PDB file of C-alpha atoms in Angstrom:
ATOM      1  CA  ALA B  10     188.784 170.357 -13.235  1.00 76.00           C
ATOM      2  CA  GLN B  11     188.450 170.339 -17.087  1.00 83.00           C
ATOM      3  CA  SER B  12     188.058 167.177 -19.234  1.00 90.00           C
ATOM      4  CA  VAL B  13     189.476 167.331 -22.852  1.00 95.00           C
ATOM      5  CA  THR B  14     188.266 164.604 -25.143  1.00 96.00           C
ATOM      6  CA  GLN B  15     189.870 163.972 -28.368  1.00 96.00           C
ATOM      7  CA  LEU B  16     187.641 161.173 -29.947  1.00 90.00           C
ATOM      8  CA  ASP B  17     189.976 160.134 -32.653  1.00 94.00           C
ATOM      9  CA  SER B  18     192.927 158.461 -31.527  1.00 95.00           C
ATOM     10  CA  GLN B  19     194.300 158.065 -35.237  1.00 96.00           C
ATOM     11  CA  VAL B  20     193.111 159.770 -38.478  1.00 97.00           C
ATOM     12  CA  PRO B  21     194.725 158.695 -41.628  1.00 97.00           C
ATOM     13  CA  VAL B  22     194.145 160.605 -44.863  1.00 97.00           C
ATOM     14  CA  PHE B  23     195.489 161.072 -48.335  1.00 97.00           C
ATOM     15  CA  GLU B  24     197.760 163.850 -49.243  1.00 97.00           C
ATOM     16  CA  GLU B  25     195.853 167.021 -50.583  1.00 97.00           C
ATOM     17  CA  ALA B  26     192.713 165.737 -48.642  1.00 98.00           C
ATOM     18  CA  PRO B  27     191.007 167.932 -46.056  1.00 97.00           C
ATOM     19  CA  VAL B  28     191.196 166.781 -42.513  1.00 97.00           C
ATOM     20  CA  GLU B  29     189.302 167.670 -39.254  1.00 97.00           C
ATOM     21  CA  LEU B  30     190.647 166.743 -35.720  1.00 97.00           C
ATOM     22  CA  ARG B  31     187.940 167.007 -33.037  1.00 97.00           C
ATOM     23  CA  CYS B  32     188.560 168.556 -29.611  1.00 97.00           C
ATOM     24  CA  ASN B  33     185.722 169.011 -26.928  1.00 96.00           C
ATOM     25  CA  TYR B  34     185.924 170.072 -23.453  1.00 94.00           C
ATOM     26  CA  SER B  35     184.118 169.632 -20.409  1.00 91.00           C
ATOM     27  CA  SER B  36     183.296 173.010 -18.794  1.00 78.00           C
ATOM     28  CA  SER B  37     181.629 176.091 -20.129  1.00 69.00           C
ATOM     29  CA  VAL B  38     183.447 178.581 -17.906  1.00 77.00           C
ATOM     30  CA  SER B  39     185.664 181.086 -19.875  1.00 85.00           C
ATOM     31  CA  VAL B  40     188.885 179.194 -21.222  1.00 88.00           C
ATOM     32  CA  TYR B  41     192.009 179.569 -23.329  1.00 91.00           C
ATOM     33  CA  LEU B  42     192.340 176.982 -25.934  1.00 93.00           C
ATOM     34  CA  PHE B  43     195.523 175.546 -27.750  1.00 95.00           C
ATOM     35  CA  TRP B  44     196.509 173.264 -30.309  1.00 97.00           C
ATOM     36  CA  TYR B  45     200.040 171.745 -29.983  1.00 96.00           C
ATOM     37  CA  VAL B  46     201.791 169.355 -32.583  1.00 96.00           C
ATOM     38  CA  GLN B  47     204.252 166.782 -31.761  1.00 93.00           C
ATOM     39  CA  TYR B  48     206.766 165.609 -34.562  1.00 91.00           C
ATOM     40  CA  PRO B  49     208.502 162.523 -34.245  1.00 85.00           C
ATOM     41  CA  ASN B  50     211.151 162.465 -31.643  1.00 81.00           C
ATOM     42  CA  GLN B  51     210.588 166.230 -30.729  1.00 85.00           C
ATOM     43  CA  GLY B  52     208.892 168.290 -28.206  1.00 87.00           C
ATOM     44  CA  LEU B  53     205.301 169.860 -28.150  1.00 93.00           C
ATOM     45  CA  GLN B  54     205.180 172.825 -30.242  1.00 94.00           C
ATOM     46  CA  LEU B  55     202.243 175.484 -30.130  1.00 94.00           C
ATOM     47  CA  LEU B  56     200.320 175.313 -33.557  1.00 95.00           C
ATOM     48  CA  LEU B  57     197.644 177.987 -32.576  1.00 94.00           C
ATOM     49  CA  LYS B  58     195.526 179.425 -29.678  1.00 93.00           C
ATOM     50  CA  TYR B  59     192.535 181.219 -28.843  1.00 91.00           C
ATOM     51  CA  LEU B  60     192.581 183.381 -26.136  1.00 88.00           C
ATOM     52  CA  SER B  61     189.751 186.025 -26.990  1.00 85.00           C
ATOM     53  CA  GLY B  62     188.242 188.132 -29.878  1.00 87.00           C
ATOM     54  CA  SER B  63     187.504 186.219 -33.340  1.00 87.00           C
ATOM     55  CA  THR B  64     186.505 182.807 -32.724  1.00 88.00           C
ATOM     56  CA  LEU B  65     188.527 181.563 -35.762  1.00 90.00           C
ATOM     57  CA  VAL B  66     192.184 181.293 -35.406  1.00 91.00           C
ATOM     58  CA  GLU B  67     194.882 180.358 -38.039  1.00 90.00           C
ATOM     59  CA  SER B  68     198.422 178.886 -38.115  1.00 91.00           C
ATOM     60  CA  ILE B  69     201.137 179.915 -40.392  1.00 85.00           C
ATOM     61  CA  ASN B  70     200.966 176.541 -42.043  1.00 89.00           C
ATOM     62  CA  GLY B  71     197.321 176.588 -43.144  1.00 94.00           C
ATOM     63  CA  PHE B  72     195.656 175.187 -40.086  1.00 96.00           C
ATOM     64  CA  GLU B  73     192.720 176.874 -38.567  1.00 96.00           C
ATOM     65  CA  ALA B  74     190.534 176.054 -35.555  1.00 97.00           C
ATOM     66  CA  GLU B  75     187.111 177.539 -34.547  1.00 95.00           C
ATOM     67  CA  PHE B  76     185.904 178.172 -30.885  1.00 93.00           C
ATOM     68  CA  ASN B  77     182.439 177.142 -30.547  1.00 92.00           C
ATOM     69  CA  LYS B  78     181.311 178.114 -26.959  1.00 90.00           C
ATOM     70  CA  SER B  79     177.912 176.595 -27.042  1.00 90.00           C
ATOM     71  CA  GLN B  80     179.152 173.191 -28.305  1.00 91.00           C
ATOM     72  CA  THR B  81     182.465 173.420 -26.094  1.00 93.00           C
ATOM     73  CA  SER B  82     184.447 172.342 -29.051  1.00 94.00           C
ATOM     74  CA  PHE B  83     187.757 173.646 -30.872  1.00 96.00           C
ATOM     75  CA  HIS B  84     188.253 171.683 -33.787  1.00 97.00           C
ATOM     76  CA  LEU B  85     191.163 171.877 -35.863  1.00 97.00           C
ATOM     77  CA  ARG B  86     190.957 171.749 -39.658  1.00 97.00           C
ATOM     78  CA  LYS B  87     193.199 172.112 -42.900  1.00 97.00           C
ATOM     79  CA  PRO B  88     191.723 172.133 -46.325  1.00 97.00           C
ATOM     80  CA  SER B  89     194.626 170.289 -47.810  1.00 97.00           C
ATOM     81  CA  VAL B  90     197.154 168.200 -45.799  1.00 97.00           C
ATOM     82  CA  HIS B  91     200.789 167.468 -46.605  1.00 96.00           C
ATOM     83  CA  ILE B  92     202.980 164.743 -45.930  1.00 96.00           C
ATOM     84  CA  SER B  93     205.113 166.986 -43.602  1.00 95.00           C
ATOM     85  CA  ASP B  94     201.711 167.500 -41.493  1.00 96.00           C
ATOM     86  CA  THR B  95     202.151 163.781 -40.169  1.00 96.00           C
ATOM     87  CA  ALA B  96     202.357 164.063 -36.497  1.00 96.00           C
ATOM     88  CA  GLU B  97     200.423 163.833 -33.095  1.00 96.00           C
ATOM     89  CA  TYR B  98     198.087 166.588 -32.431  1.00 98.00           C
ATOM     90  CA  PHE B  99     197.165 167.654 -28.704  1.00 97.00           C
ATOM     91  CA  CYS B 100     194.291 169.809 -27.675  1.00 97.00           C
ATOM     92  CA  ALA B 101     194.858 171.765 -24.457  1.00 95.00           C
ATOM     93  CA  VAL B 102     192.212 173.920 -22.295  1.00 93.00           C
ATOM     94  CA  SER B 103     193.069 176.323 -19.299  1.00 89.00           C
ATOM     95  CA  ASP B 104     190.605 177.993 -17.299  1.00 83.00           C
ATOM     96  CA  HIS B 105     190.698 181.838 -17.130  1.00 77.00           C
ATOM     97  CA  GLY B 106     190.658 181.548 -13.266  1.00 76.00           C
ATOM     98  CA  ASN B 107     193.814 179.177 -13.377  1.00 78.00           C
ATOM     99  CA  PHE B 108     195.560 179.730 -16.591  1.00 77.00           C
ATOM    100  CA  ASN B 109     198.741 178.203 -15.544  1.00 81.00           C
ATOM    101  CA  LYS B 110     197.113 174.669 -15.378  1.00 87.00           C
ATOM    102  CA  PHE B 111     196.853 173.269 -18.976  1.00 92.00           C
ATOM    103  CA  TYR B 112     194.532 170.117 -19.332  1.00 93.00           C
ATOM    104  CA  PHE B 113     195.470 168.013 -22.413  1.00 96.00           C
ATOM    105  CA  GLY B 114     193.421 165.631 -24.664  1.00 96.00           C
ATOM    106  CA  SER B 115     194.784 162.168 -25.249  1.00 96.00           C
ATOM    107  CA  GLY B 116     196.048 163.182 -28.676  1.00 97.00           C
ATOM    108  CA  THR B 117     195.342 162.386 -32.533  1.00 97.00           C
ATOM    109  CA  LYS B 118     197.830 160.771 -34.750  1.00 97.00           C
ATOM    110  CA  LEU B 119     197.433 162.244 -38.267  1.00 97.00           C
ATOM    111  CA  ASN B 120     199.135 160.114 -40.859  1.00 97.00           C
ATOM    112  CA  VAL B 121     199.264 161.450 -44.237  1.00 97.00           C
ATOM    113  CA  LYS B 122     199.666 159.087 -46.911  1.00 96.00           C
ATOM    114  CA  PRO B 123     201.018 159.743 -50.513  1.00 95.00           C
TER     115      PRO B 123
ATOM    116  CA  ASP M  15     219.267 177.413 -28.979  1.00 54.00           C
ATOM    117  CA  THR M  16     217.157 179.323 -26.418  1.00 77.00           C
ATOM    118  CA  GLY M  17     214.439 176.981 -26.097  1.00 91.00           C
ATOM    119  CA  VAL M  18     213.669 174.799 -23.025  1.00 94.00           C
ATOM    120  CA  SER M  19     216.196 172.098 -22.500  1.00 95.00           C
ATOM    121  CA  GLN M  20     215.858 169.017 -20.244  1.00 96.00           C
ATOM    122  CA  ASN M  21     218.561 166.856 -19.149  1.00 96.00           C
ATOM    123  CA  PRO M  22     218.813 163.771 -19.112  1.00 97.00           C
ATOM    124  CA  ARG M  23     216.733 163.011 -22.380  1.00 95.00           C
ATOM    125  CA  HIS M  24     216.427 159.271 -21.204  1.00 96.00           C
ATOM    126  CA  LYS M  25     216.966 157.496 -17.825  1.00 97.00           C
ATOM    127  CA  ILE M  26     216.736 153.858 -16.961  1.00 98.00           C
ATOM    128  CA  THR M  27     216.695 153.125 -13.399  1.00 98.00           C
ATOM    129  CA  LYS M  28     215.982 150.145 -11.093  1.00 97.00           C
ATOM    130  CA  ARG M  29     212.884 149.974  -9.054  1.00 97.00           C
ATOM    131  CA  GLY M  30     213.706 151.553  -5.647  1.00 97.00           C
ATOM    132  CA  GLN M  31     216.406 154.089  -7.051  1.00 98.00           C
ATOM    133  CA  ASN M  32     216.212 157.907  -6.719  1.00 98.00           C
ATOM    134  CA  VAL M  33     216.218 159.897 -10.072  1.00 98.00           C
ATOM    135  CA  THR M  34     216.587 163.480 -10.438  1.00 98.00           C
ATOM    136  CA  PHE M  35     215.791 165.399 -13.669  1.00 97.00           C
ATOM    137  CA  ARG M  36     216.836 169.007 -14.477  1.00 98.00           C
ATOM    138  CA  CYS M  37     214.757 171.520 -16.569  1.00 98.00           C
ATOM    139  CA  ASP M  38     216.437 174.918 -17.975  1.00 97.00           C
ATOM    140  CA  PRO M  39     213.519 177.251 -18.890  1.00 96.00           C
ATOM    141  CA  ILE M  40     213.620 180.132 -21.631  1.00 93.00           C
ATOM    142  CA  SER M  41     215.847 182.737 -19.692  1.00 90.00           C
ATOM    143  CA  GLU M  42     213.069 185.590 -19.428  1.00 86.00           C
ATOM    144  CA  HIS M  43     210.218 183.028 -18.364  1.00 91.00           C
ATOM    145  CA  ASN M  44     209.204 183.347 -14.689  1.00 90.00           C
ATOM    146  CA  ARG M  45     207.089 180.422 -14.954  1.00 93.00           C
ATOM    147  CA  LEU M  46     208.000 176.936 -15.009  1.00 95.00           C
ATOM    148  CA  TYR M  47     205.693 173.800 -15.404  1.00 95.00           C
ATOM    149  CA  TRP M  48     206.205 169.972 -15.116  1.00 97.00           C
ATOM    150  CA  TYR M  49     204.013 167.567 -16.652  1.00 96.00           C
ATOM    151  CA  ARG M  50     203.984 163.651 -17.036  1.00 96.00           C
ATOM    152  CA  GLN M  51     202.851 161.923 -20.316  1.00 95.00           C
ATOM    153  CA  THR M  52     202.405 158.138 -20.283  1.00 94.00           C
ATOM    154  CA  LEU M  53     201.989 156.088 -23.395  1.00 89.00           C
ATOM    155  CA  GLY M  54     198.996 156.987 -25.634  1.00 87.00           C
ATOM    156  CA  GLN M  55     197.840 159.905 -23.128  1.00 91.00           C
ATOM    157  CA  GLY M  56     198.256 163.511 -23.248  1.00 93.00           C
ATOM    158  CA  PRO M  57     200.509 165.513 -20.804  1.00 96.00           C
ATOM    159  CA  GLU M  58     199.279 165.665 -17.070  1.00 95.00           C
ATOM    160  CA  PHE M  59     199.984 168.387 -15.012  1.00 94.00           C
ATOM    161  CA  LEU M  60     202.105 168.145 -12.109  1.00 95.00           C
ATOM    162  CA  THR M  61     203.211 171.310 -10.623  1.00 95.00           C
ATOM    163  CA  TYR M  62     204.174 174.857 -11.383  1.00 93.00           C
ATOM    164  CA  PHE M  63     206.391 177.442 -10.264  1.00 94.00           C
ATOM    165  CA  GLN M  64     206.389 181.195 -10.354  1.00 92.00           C
ATOM    166  CA  ASN M  65     210.049 182.555  -9.903  1.00 92.00           C
ATOM    167  CA  GLU M  66     211.280 180.384  -6.914  1.00 92.00           C
ATOM    168  CA  ALA M  67     207.742 179.660  -5.435  1.00 93.00           C
ATOM    169  CA  GLN M  68     205.832 176.484  -5.981  1.00 92.00           C
ATOM    170  CA  LEU M  69     202.291 177.471  -6.251  1.00 91.00           C
ATOM    171  CA  GLU M  70     200.513 174.399  -7.160  1.00 89.00           C
ATOM    172  CA  LYS M  71     200.905 170.883  -6.866  1.00 90.00           C
ATOM    173  CA  SER M  72     198.558 168.161  -8.442  1.00 90.00           C
ATOM    174  CA  ARG M  73     197.329 165.084  -6.564  1.00 87.00           C
ATOM    175  CA  LEU M  74     199.529 163.069  -8.836  1.00 83.00           C
ATOM    176  CA  LEU M  75     202.485 164.426  -7.198  1.00 86.00           C
ATOM    177  CA  SER M  76     202.837 161.623  -4.417  1.00 88.00           C
ATOM    178  CA  ASP M  77     205.290 162.450  -1.480  1.00 92.00           C
ATOM    179  CA  ARG M  78     207.994 160.500  -3.388  1.00 95.00           C
ATOM    180  CA  PHE M  79     208.084 163.286  -5.891  1.00 96.00           C
ATOM    181  CA  SER M  80     209.691 166.711  -4.910  1.00 95.00           C
ATOM    182  CA  ALA M  81     210.200 169.618  -7.280  1.00 96.00           C
ATOM    183  CA  GLU M  82     212.444 172.812  -6.714  1.00 96.00           C
ATOM    184  CA  ARG M  83     213.475 175.816  -8.423  1.00 96.00           C
ATOM    185  CA  PRO M  84     216.065 177.349  -5.906  1.00 91.00           C
ATOM    186  CA  LYS M  85     216.881 180.613  -7.742  1.00 86.00           C
ATOM    187  CA  GLY M  86     214.074 181.047 -10.025  1.00 85.00           C
ATOM    188  CA  SER M  87     215.882 179.622 -13.011  1.00 91.00           C
ATOM    189  CA  PHE M  88     216.440 175.831 -13.511  1.00 96.00           C
ATOM    190  CA  SER M  89     214.127 173.417 -11.781  1.00 97.00           C
ATOM    191  CA  THR M  90     214.677 169.968 -10.514  1.00 97.00           C
ATOM    192  CA  LEU M  91     212.371 167.059 -10.180  1.00 97.00           C
ATOM    193  CA  GLU M  92     213.253 164.217  -8.048  1.00 97.00           C
ATOM    194  CA  ILE M  93     211.371 160.873  -7.740  1.00 97.00           C
ATOM    195  CA  GLN M  94     212.382 158.871  -4.746  1.00 97.00           C
ATOM    196  CA  ARG M  95     212.106 155.018  -4.301  1.00 97.00           C
ATOM    197  CA  THR M  96     211.040 154.858  -8.041  1.00 97.00           C
ATOM    198  CA  GLU M  97     208.179 152.296  -9.008  1.00 96.00           C
ATOM    199  CA  GLN M  98     207.497 150.845 -12.512  1.00 95.00           C
ATOM    200  CA  GLY M  99     204.561 152.957 -12.529  1.00 94.00           C
ATOM    201  CA  ASP M 100     206.677 156.043 -12.739  1.00 96.00           C
ATOM    202  CA  SER M 101     207.801 155.131 -16.132  1.00 97.00           C
ATOM    203  CA  ALA M 102     206.719 158.109 -18.343  1.00 97.00           C
ATOM    204  CA  MET M 103     207.903 160.926 -20.286  1.00 96.00           C
ATOM    205  CA  TYR M 104     208.494 163.965 -17.992  1.00 97.00           C
ATOM    206  CA  LEU M 105     208.057 167.283 -19.667  1.00 97.00           C
ATOM    207  CA  CYS M 106     208.996 170.852 -18.538  1.00 97.00           C
ATOM    208  CA  ALA M 107     207.522 174.061 -19.970  1.00 96.00           C
ATOM    209  CA  SER M 108     207.901 177.749 -19.334  1.00 94.00           C
ATOM    210  CA  SER M 109     205.891 180.602 -19.813  1.00 92.00           C
ATOM    211  CA  LEU M 110     206.089 184.620 -19.433  1.00 87.00           C
ATOM    212  CA  GLY M 111     203.009 184.342 -17.181  1.00 73.00           C
ATOM    213  CA  THR M 112     200.618 187.043 -17.868  1.00 70.00           C
ATOM    214  CA  GLY M 113     199.384 188.389 -21.369  1.00 67.00           C
ATOM    215  CA  ASP M 114     200.502 185.310 -23.606  1.00 70.00           C
ATOM    216  CA  TYR M 115     199.385 182.122 -21.642  1.00 80.00           C
ATOM    217  CA  GLU M 116     201.501 180.112 -24.007  1.00 87.00           C
ATOM    218  CA  GLN M 117     203.516 177.143 -22.628  1.00 91.00           C
ATOM    219  CA  TYR M 118     206.793 176.303 -24.284  1.00 93.00           C
ATOM    220  CA  PHE M 119     207.727 172.858 -23.898  1.00 95.00           C
ATOM    221  CA  GLY M 120     211.132 171.249 -23.669  1.00 95.00           C
ATOM    222  CA  PRO M 121     211.866 167.693 -25.426  1.00 93.00           C
ATOM    223  CA  GLY M 122     211.214 165.902 -22.192  1.00 95.00           C
ATOM    224  CA  THR M 123     212.824 163.145 -20.193  1.00 97.00           C
ATOM    225  CA  ARG M 124     211.845 159.467 -20.691  1.00 96.00           C
ATOM    226  CA  LEU M 125     212.187 157.466 -17.663  1.00 98.00           C
ATOM    227  CA  THR M 126     212.074 153.646 -17.742  1.00 98.00           C
ATOM    228  CA  VAL M 127     211.923 151.985 -14.077  1.00 97.00           C
ATOM    229  CA  THR M 128     212.951 148.295 -14.735  1.00 96.00           C
TER     230      THR M 128
END
């Protein structure tokens, strides 16, 4: 079974500053990787995903994440955050052998201040 | 709106009562998942269906929990003899299955057991 660690439970940052949300997973088997975002009072929405190919994946709203197999990490970054990015972000992992079962981290609350 | 829907959105019940939640997935999705999310934690996998077949159940799904998807469309999750520890957000997700791997989440049903 996978274990997913999001070390930072809360990340406060000023608007237009860069941010990195960290995600590490336990097993080095072939994985699929996801970042989901949850805005207040809303359901989880997919932000971006890594299935195969280029290790750097991007979202439509400026986030990017890089799959690092040797470090078993999938950190999420944005060079300049906006107030509207305030939300909780969840990293999720599934194994190639059982892609139906997602393992989630405990989430990171990003609080963007003006 | 053609997303995943869940009813009710909130449920307050007394300990020992039975509760049932419903999930309607995206219409063309043949896979349906149930997760539980407690405060400060990420979602935890409970079970999933491919069409009407329940293919995997987590150890978190005690004998008091039962899930069905009778015609491969909507699903129900029933909790019998509720306990205070059952208080959580119950999330439903659906997916196409092969090729995409993304799970689309509903807004959740928040259960409070008093």
